[in-house]
Amino acid sequence: MKKILAICRREAFAYFYGPIFYVAATFLTFMIGFTFYQIVKHGSGIDANIGYITEMGGSLLLFITPMLTMRLFAEEYKQGTMESLMTAPVTDWQVVIGKYLAVCAVTMAMFLPMLVHVGVLYALGKPAAATTLTLAAVLFVWGAFYAAVGLLVSAFTREQVVAAVLGLAANVVLWIVGFWLGQTDFVKRVEWLDKAVSYVGFYTHLEPALRGVVDTRDIVYFAGAIVFLLFATVRVLESRKWRG
Amino acid sequence: MPVVKVEDLTKRYGQIVGIDGVSFEVEKGEVVGLLGPNGAGKSTTMRILTCFMPATSGDAQVAGHDVFSQSLEVKKHVGYLPENVPLYPEMRVSEYLDYRGVLKGLRRPERRKRTAEALERTRTKEVAGRIVGQLSKGYRQRVGLADALLHDPDVLILDEPTVGLDPNQIRETRALIKELGESHTVILSTHILPEVEMVCSRVLIMNAGKLVPQEVIDRYLKRSGFRLVLTGDWPGIQKKLTAIEGVSRTQLLDKTPELTVSVETRQGTDLREKIFDAVVGGGGKVLEMRQAALSLEEAFTRITTADTAAADEEAA
């Protein structure tokens, strides 16, 4: 556990030494601020809660998470530090979980400025606290899901740019399967296909929670998906060892 | 019981053979030099011993644990300095060592103590607060060494520990390795031959993925030779020289202004008079004769430029 935390800490701090975190956090703050402005200016009858942060933030994470996760393994391969890391008495799982927790924490850290929004909402209105917490949890799960995808992709290559592009591509594919595909007439017409797509696609499992409905099946879906992705990452690390 | 035991170790990268049937043992307290040209398989061997990559076949044990099935135990007993010393450039030296200490399972008070000791031993105390990315090559190398020492491992595996250092640093590092050799088992790789002669108690030579048998190395080292400066007709003199029993090899090194010739002999017999007579008998005159033992460097060049089988034959 101590080793996992040490890896997590090192990894998380490494983000604060580079520009990507700050650029992404600024962009996110600006975009969500702009959304807020639009809602206040044009919106009416919208429930005064943080739903817009979750939806806007989650959508933007599709692009932002690959930028954060691209370095996780690619940089270690390129710098050669993979060799000192993997020859220290740590297991592959400890490395993978440490890195994963770091990127999850950093993703959430980008949303810290949004606390201002929460403050404003609570000062001026009466949002339901349970809903706020649910929406925050949805955002976290959304980010954690993309982070697990990005982590896996980063383990495949020593080029950060390749890792970023692959991560983005994977997220887009998941988005298409999870959101857009379910909306097409072709899929809607075939009942079993419609069911299958809605079961596999991740957005169908996020959407109820966005409306405030928390279903155990959705929790199991995301927990399972993340564990699977982390497991796959460990296997990729192992197979790279064999190839030398 | 040997601390490091390698048996018939083979590593293939697809079709390419990295190392081929390597076997050796290292006893406790030995400082062993792993010598070989680039691409001979030194780093591959070290990476297998440090559990960075598995071997294709064969067995390796470090400190009584199998590198494949008990890799975590092996890693606890090994301090490794990889080639090119990979470090995290954004960290401070003391931060980095503390982080490595946690990974190596040291508790806080012990970690503090051992970090201070490692900084002291590798003379990196003065850069403890500096950022790794700004260090000179020499300091980076020593920080890597400090990391390898951190958990006081039984076995130190150092991949080219003096590459990129200036002469003073090289001397200091060699002294440190020698000192470490008193309390640790050390395997180091290098292609600087005097280094091996100075630091190591034993040498293993690798060539094209294979370990050169110890008898071959010994046979080379047992030979001695002479450097002659002559006048006269070389082919005639050479014929006479090679006819002497005990002369294994003659070679013309230079033709102008006089002939410079090396004559190798098997050790144990004094051939100076016979060589003198042979030169005179071949119609030449001896201007100079100097005895020179075959150095490890010459043996190394001879072994690694010819293929091993031919070298073996030649030595015999």
Coordinates of C-alpha atoms in Angstrom, one line a residue, chain B residues 5-11 19-24 55-60:
Chain B
K5 CA 24.0 -19.0 -10.3
V6 CA 23.3 -18.9 -14.0
E7 CA 22.6 -22.1 -15.9
D8 CA 22.3 -22.5 -19.7
L9 CA 20.6 -19.1 -20.0
T10 CA 19.3 -18.2 -23.4
K11 CA 17.4 -15.1 -24.6
I19 CA 22.5 -14.6 -25.3
D20 CA 23.0 -18.3 -26.0
G21 CA 23.5 -20.9 -23.3
V22 CA 25.4 -18.8 -20.8
S23 CA 26.4 -20.5 -17.5
F24 CA 28.4 -19.1 -14.6
A55 CA 14.9 -15.5 -20.2
T56 CA 13.7 -17.7 -23.1
S57 CA 15.2 -20.8 -21.5
G58 CA 17.6 -21.7 -18.7
D59 CA 17.8 -20.9 -15.0
A60 CA 19.1 -18.1 -13.0

